[in-house]
PDB file of C-alpha atoms in Angstrom:
ATOM      1  CA  ALA S   1       0.016 -14.068   4.561  1.00 95.00           C
ATOM      2  CA  LYS S   2       3.027 -13.100   2.448  1.00 95.00           C
ATOM      3  CA  ALA S   3       2.516 -16.087   0.140  1.00 95.00           C
ATOM      4  CA  ALA S   4      -0.934 -14.748  -0.752  1.00 95.00           C
ATOM      5  CA  GLY S   5       0.208 -11.131  -1.214  1.00 96.00           C
ATOM      6  CA  ALA S   6      -0.928  -9.963   2.218  1.00 97.00           C
ATOM      7  CA  TYR S   7       0.598  -8.796   5.501  1.00 97.00           C
ATOM      8  CA  LEU S   8      -0.139  -9.068   9.213  1.00 97.00           C
ATOM      9  CA  GLN S   9      -1.294  -6.135  11.316  1.00 96.00           C
ATOM     10  CA  PRO S  10      -1.511  -6.385  15.104  1.00 95.00           C
ATOM     11  CA  HIS S  11      -4.468  -4.843  16.912  1.00 92.00           C
ATOM     12  CA  PRO S  12      -3.365  -1.786  18.927  1.00 88.00           C
ATOM     13  CA  VAL S  13      -4.898  -3.066  22.185  1.00 92.00           C
ATOM     14  CA  ASN S  14      -6.247  -6.619  21.928  1.00 96.00           C
ATOM     15  CA  GLN S  15      -4.182  -9.764  21.441  1.00 96.00           C
ATOM     16  CA  GLN S  16      -5.362 -10.081  17.865  1.00 97.00           C
ATOM     17  CA  VAL S  17      -3.706 -10.068  14.448  1.00 97.00           C
ATOM     18  CA  SER S  18      -5.433  -9.236  11.154  1.00 96.00           C
ATOM     19  CA  VAL S  19      -4.405 -10.454   7.715  1.00 96.00           C
ATOM     20  CA  LEU S  20      -4.766  -7.602   5.208  1.00 97.00           C
ATOM     21  CA  HIS S  21      -4.440  -7.554   1.419  1.00 96.00           C
ATOM     22  CA  ARG S  22      -1.426  -5.577   0.235  1.00 97.00           C
ATOM     23  CA  TYR S  23      -3.762  -3.924  -2.264  1.00 97.00           C
ATOM     24  CA  PRO S  24      -7.372  -4.034  -0.988  1.00 97.00           C
ATOM     25  CA  THR S  25      -8.199  -2.148  -4.190  1.00 97.00           C
ATOM     26  CA  LYS S  26      -5.966  -2.554  -7.245  1.00 97.00           C
ATOM     27  CA  PRO S  27      -3.842   0.594  -7.803  1.00 97.00           C
ATOM     28  CA  TRP S  28      -5.284   1.049 -11.309  1.00 96.00           C
ATOM     29  CA  ASP S  29      -8.740   1.324  -9.668  1.00 97.00           C
ATOM     30  CA  TRP S  30      -7.738   3.859  -6.983  1.00 98.00           C
ATOM     31  CA  SER S  31      -9.592   6.651  -8.788  1.00 96.00           C
ATOM     32  CA  THR S  32     -12.810   5.045  -7.471  1.00 97.00           C
ATOM     33  CA  VAL S  33     -11.622   4.871  -3.836  1.00 98.00           C
ATOM     34  CA  ILE S  34     -12.810   7.388  -1.264  1.00 98.00           C
ATOM     35  CA  PRO S  35      -9.858   8.217   1.008  1.00 98.00           C
ATOM     36  CA  ASP S  36     -10.024   7.289   4.680  1.00 98.00           C
ATOM     37  CA  PHE S  37      -8.143  10.514   5.485  1.00 97.00           C
ATOM     38  CA  GLU S  38      -7.578  13.884   3.800  1.00 96.00           C
ATOM     39  CA  VAL S  39      -4.283  15.441   4.889  1.00 96.00           C
ATOM     40  CA  PRO S  40      -3.558  19.039   3.857  1.00 94.00           C
ATOM     41  CA  SER S  41       0.068  20.150   3.707  1.00 94.00           C
ATOM     42  CA  SER S  42      -0.572  22.603   6.537  1.00 94.00           C
ATOM     43  CA  VAL S  43      -0.815  19.650   8.955  1.00 95.00           C
ATOM     44  CA  ALA S  44       2.507  18.029   8.005  1.00 95.00           C
ATOM     45  CA  ILE S  45       5.613  19.604   9.494  1.00 94.00           C
ATOM     46  CA  ARG S  46       7.930  17.528   7.308  1.00 94.00           C
ATOM     47  CA  GLU S  47       7.476  15.938   3.900  1.00 94.00           C
ATOM     48  CA  GLY S  48       9.789  13.609   2.037  1.00 95.00           C
ATOM     49  CA  VAL S  49       9.317  12.027  -1.380  1.00 95.00           C
ATOM     50  CA  GLU S  50      11.215   9.095  -2.832  1.00 97.00           C
ATOM     51  CA  TRP S  51      10.553   8.534  -6.529  1.00 97.00           C
ATOM     52  CA  ILE S  52      10.496   4.899  -7.636  1.00 98.00           C
ATOM     53  CA  ASP S  53      10.408   3.607 -11.202  1.00 98.00           C
ATOM     54  CA  ARG S  54       9.622  -0.114 -11.253  1.00 98.00           C
ATOM     55  CA  PRO S  55       9.224  -2.262 -14.376  1.00 98.00           C
ATOM     56  CA  ILE S  56       5.755  -2.306 -15.895  1.00 97.00           C
ATOM     57  CA  TYR S  57       4.188  -5.769 -15.891  1.00 98.00           C
ATOM     58  CA  ASN S  58       0.669  -6.789 -16.814  1.00 98.00           C
ATOM     59  CA  ARG S  59       0.845 -10.573 -16.368  1.00 98.00           C
ATOM     60  CA  VAL S  60       2.401 -12.949 -13.865  1.00 98.00           C
ATOM     61  CA  PHE S  61       2.366 -16.695 -13.345  1.00 98.00           C
ATOM     62  CA  VAL S  62       2.078 -17.786  -9.706  1.00 97.00           C
ATOM     63  CA  SER S  63       2.573 -21.391  -8.704  1.00 97.00           C
ATOM     64  CA  GLY S  64       2.751 -23.796  -5.806  1.00 95.00           C
ATOM     65  CA  THR S  65       5.980 -25.786  -5.629  1.00 92.00           C
ATOM     66  CA  SER S  66       5.655 -29.543  -5.105  1.00 83.00           C
ATOM     67  CA  GLN S  67       1.872 -29.315  -5.128  1.00 83.00           C
ATOM     68  CA  GLY S  68      -0.744 -26.602  -5.440  1.00 82.00           C
ATOM     69  CA  VAL S  69      -2.003 -24.587  -8.352  1.00 94.00           C
ATOM     70  CA  LEU S  70      -0.631 -22.657 -11.292  1.00 95.00           C
ATOM     71  CA  GLY S  71      -2.279 -19.297 -11.684  1.00 96.00           C
ATOM     72  CA  GLN S  72      -2.016 -16.890 -14.590  1.00 97.00           C
ATOM     73  CA  VAL S  73      -2.921 -13.402 -13.402  1.00 98.00           C
ATOM     74  CA  THR S  74      -3.391 -10.782 -16.109  1.00 98.00           C
ATOM     75  CA  ARG S  75      -4.288  -7.172 -15.523  1.00 97.00           C
ATOM     76  CA  GLU S  76      -7.745  -6.673 -17.030  1.00 95.00           C
ATOM     77  CA  GLY S  77      -7.905  -4.496 -20.101  1.00 95.00           C
ATOM     78  CA  THR S  78      -4.320  -5.307 -21.143  1.00 97.00           C
ATOM     79  CA  ALA S  79      -2.821  -7.717 -23.638  1.00 97.00           C
ATOM     80  CA  GLY S  80      -0.846  -9.468 -20.912  1.00 97.00           C
ATOM     81  CA  ASP S  81       2.244  -9.061 -23.049  1.00 98.00           C
ATOM     82  CA  LEU S  82       4.608  -7.838 -20.299  1.00 98.00           C
ATOM     83  CA  PRO S  83       5.091 -10.799 -17.943  1.00 98.00           C
ATOM     84  CA  ALA S  84       6.737 -10.468 -14.546  1.00 98.00           C
ATOM     85  CA  PRO S  85       9.135 -13.178 -13.422  1.00 98.00           C
ATOM     86  CA  MET S  86       7.243 -16.292 -12.309  1.00 98.00           C
ATOM     87  CA  VAL S  87       6.673 -16.709  -8.568  1.00 97.00           C
ATOM     88  CA  ALA S  88       6.640 -20.101  -6.856  1.00 96.00           C
ATOM     89  CA  ASP S  89       5.716 -20.573  -3.210  1.00 96.00           C
ATOM     90  CA  ALA S  90       4.925 -23.786  -1.341  1.00 95.00           C
ATOM     91  CA  LEU S  91       1.898 -22.107   0.222  1.00 95.00           C
ATOM     92  CA  ILE S  92       0.162 -21.296  -3.064  1.00 96.00           C
ATOM     93  CA  THR S  93      -2.297 -24.181  -2.870  1.00 94.00           C
ATOM     94  CA  GLU S  94      -5.544 -22.468  -3.859  1.00 95.00           C
ATOM     95  CA  ALA S  95      -6.529 -20.321  -6.847  1.00 96.00           C
ATOM     96  CA  ILE S  96      -7.550 -17.372  -4.646  1.00 96.00           C
ATOM     97  CA  ALA S  97      -4.071 -17.310  -3.060  1.00 95.00           C
ATOM     98  CA  ALA S  98      -2.466 -17.305  -6.521  1.00 97.00           C
ATOM     99  CA  ARG S  99      -4.774 -14.509  -7.659  1.00 97.00           C
ATOM    100  CA  GLN S 100      -4.114 -12.330  -4.602  1.00 97.00           C
ATOM    101  CA  ARG S 101      -0.346 -12.829  -4.887  1.00 98.00           C
ATOM    102  CA  GLY S 102      -0.551 -11.947  -8.594  1.00 98.00           C
ATOM    103  CA  ILE S 103      -2.481  -8.751  -7.821  1.00 98.00           C
ATOM    104  CA  ALA S 104       0.169  -7.796  -5.247  1.00 98.00           C
ATOM    105  CA  ILE S 105       2.921  -8.317  -7.831  1.00 98.00           C
ATOM    106  CA  LEU S 106       1.141  -6.437 -10.628  1.00 98.00           C
ATOM    107  CA  GLY S 107       0.116  -3.662  -8.233  1.00 98.00           C
ATOM    108  CA  ASP S 108       3.713  -2.945  -7.264  1.00 98.00           C
ATOM    109  CA  THR S 109       4.813  -1.856 -10.747  1.00 98.00           C
ATOM    110  CA  GLY S 110       5.362   1.342 -12.696  1.00 97.00           C
ATOM    111  CA  LYS S 111       6.073   4.862 -11.500  1.00 98.00           C
ATOM    112  CA  GLN S 112       5.511   5.383  -7.785  1.00 98.00           C
ATOM    113  CA  ALA S 113       6.258   7.820  -5.024  1.00 97.00           C
ATOM    114  CA  MET S 114       6.815   6.964  -1.380  1.00 98.00           C
ATOM    115  CA  ILE S 115       5.698  10.023   0.551  1.00 97.00           C
ATOM    116  CA  THR S 116       6.744  10.374   4.176  1.00 97.00           C
ATOM    117  CA  LEU S 117       4.791  12.824   6.318  1.00 97.00           C
ATOM    118  CA  ARG S 118       5.528  13.836   9.909  1.00 97.00           C
ATOM    119  CA  MET S 119       2.528  15.308  11.631  1.00 97.00           C
ATOM    120  CA  PRO S 120       0.828  15.448  14.998  1.00 96.00           C
ATOM    121  CA  VAL S 121      -1.624  12.757  16.027  1.00 96.00           C
ATOM    122  CA  LEU S 122      -4.802  14.782  15.760  1.00 93.00           C
ATOM    123  CA  GLU S 123      -7.942  14.098  17.744  1.00 91.00           C
ATOM    124  CA  ALA S 124      -9.933  14.056  14.491  1.00 90.00           C
ATOM    125  CA  SER S 125      -7.811  11.376  12.812  1.00 92.00           C
ATOM    126  CA  GLY S 126      -6.029   9.535  15.573  1.00 95.00           C
ATOM    127  CA  VAL S 127      -3.168   7.310  14.473  1.00 96.00           C
ATOM    128  CA  ILE S 128      -3.294   6.624  10.729  1.00 97.00           C
ATOM    129  CA  THR S 129      -2.488   2.931  10.396  1.00 96.00           C
ATOM    130  CA  PRO S 130      -1.079   0.946   7.474  1.00 97.00           C
ATOM    131  CA  GLY S 131      -3.690  -0.080   4.925  1.00 97.00           C
ATOM    132  CA  LYS S 132      -5.628   3.206   5.088  1.00 98.00           C
ATOM    133  CA  PHE S 133      -6.037   5.362   1.992  1.00 98.00           C
ATOM    134  CA  VAL S 134      -4.852   8.972   2.243  1.00 98.00           C
ATOM    135  CA  ARG S 135      -5.159  11.984  -0.034  1.00 97.00           C
ATOM    136  CA  TYR S 136      -2.361  14.464   0.651  1.00 96.00           C
ATOM    137  CA  THR S 137      -2.645  17.905  -0.891  1.00 94.00           C
ATOM    138  CA  ASP S 138      -0.262  20.805  -1.023  1.00 87.00           C
ATOM    139  CA  PRO S 139      -0.490  23.920  -3.174  1.00 86.00           C
ATOM    140  CA  ALA S 140       1.640  22.390  -5.960  1.00 87.00           C
ATOM    141  CA  GLU S 141       0.257  18.859  -6.215  1.00 90.00           C
ATOM    142  CA  GLU S 142      -1.891  16.103  -4.805  1.00 94.00           C
ATOM    143  CA  PHE S 143      -0.985  12.515  -3.958  1.00 95.00           C
ATOM    144  CA  PHE S 144      -3.357   9.627  -3.318  1.00 98.00           C
ATOM    145  CA  GLY S 145      -2.123   6.373  -1.891  1.00 98.00           C
ATOM    146  CA  ILE S 146      -2.105   3.701   0.747  1.00 98.00           C
ATOM    147  CA  VAL S 147      -0.271   3.949   4.067  1.00 98.00           C
ATOM    148  CA  ARG S 148       2.552   1.411   4.241  1.00 98.00           C
ATOM    149  CA  SER S 149       4.051   2.236   7.644  1.00 97.00           C
ATOM    150  CA  THR S 150       3.345   4.306  10.731  1.00 97.00           C
ATOM    151  CA  ARG S 151       5.767   5.406  13.413  1.00 97.00           C
ATOM    152  CA  ILE S 152       4.682   7.056  16.654  1.00 96.00           C
ATOM    153  CA  ASP S 153       6.881   9.418  18.696  1.00 96.00           C
ATOM    154  CA  VAL S 154       5.815  10.816  22.041  1.00 95.00           C
ATOM    155  CA  VAL S 155       7.577  13.971  23.172  1.00 87.00           C
ATOM    156  CA  TYR S 156       5.580  14.925  26.208  1.00 91.00           C
ATOM    157  CA  PRO S 157       3.071  16.555  25.992  1.00 92.00           C
ATOM    158  CA  GLU S 158       2.800  15.963  22.217  1.00 93.00           C
ATOM    159  CA  THR S 159       2.324  12.803  20.160  1.00 96.00           C
ATOM    160  CA  TRP S 160       3.637  12.711  16.589  1.00 97.00           C
ATOM    161  CA  GLN S 161       3.250  10.228  13.771  1.00 98.00           C
ATOM    162  CA  SER S 162       5.280   9.633  10.650  1.00 98.00           C
ATOM    163  CA  ILE S 163       3.403   7.842   7.907  1.00 98.00           C
ATOM    164  CA  GLU S 164       4.744   6.491   4.659  1.00 98.00           C
ATOM    165  CA  ILE S 165       2.299   6.524   1.740  1.00 98.00           C
ATOM    166  CA  GLU S 166       2.688   4.494  -1.461  1.00 98.00           C
ATOM    167  CA  ALA S 167       1.309   6.500  -4.387  1.00 98.00           C
ATOM    168  CA  HIS S 168       1.107   5.380  -8.015  1.00 97.00           C
ATOM    169  CA  LEU S 169       1.599   7.961 -10.737  1.00 94.00           C
TER     170      LEU S 169
END
């Protein structure tokens, strides 16, 4: 999964694992995504923000090692003049794997914020799992991003969740 720019997510009840794209929608297309959850600041009891400034890339070469394919992935609408370091992985044996890995690399660039919210597990939302899109609004600003991690804490009789959201600015 990692070789193709994805991750594994276990099912909460069944003995099943899903392979999910790191970016099911490219970050530069997030303005077209309808969020899975809307979280107002009044729900979160704690908020943390880590600002991240990654290099800006718009092209990457992804390759198999001893065999496989060589993929050139360029962000559409750009000149492809800012290449990321080349990535080689023995499991890149198909063009689609190279493309998905390239999207994951190009998606994780530029100015970002990792927003951590601690909030109750509400009946309306349930547990907000990684891979879901969230719009978080407070009176000063709004963040839109994808959940990267979820932590559950049970302090009887309450259940709390801490979610970390990757937002691109």
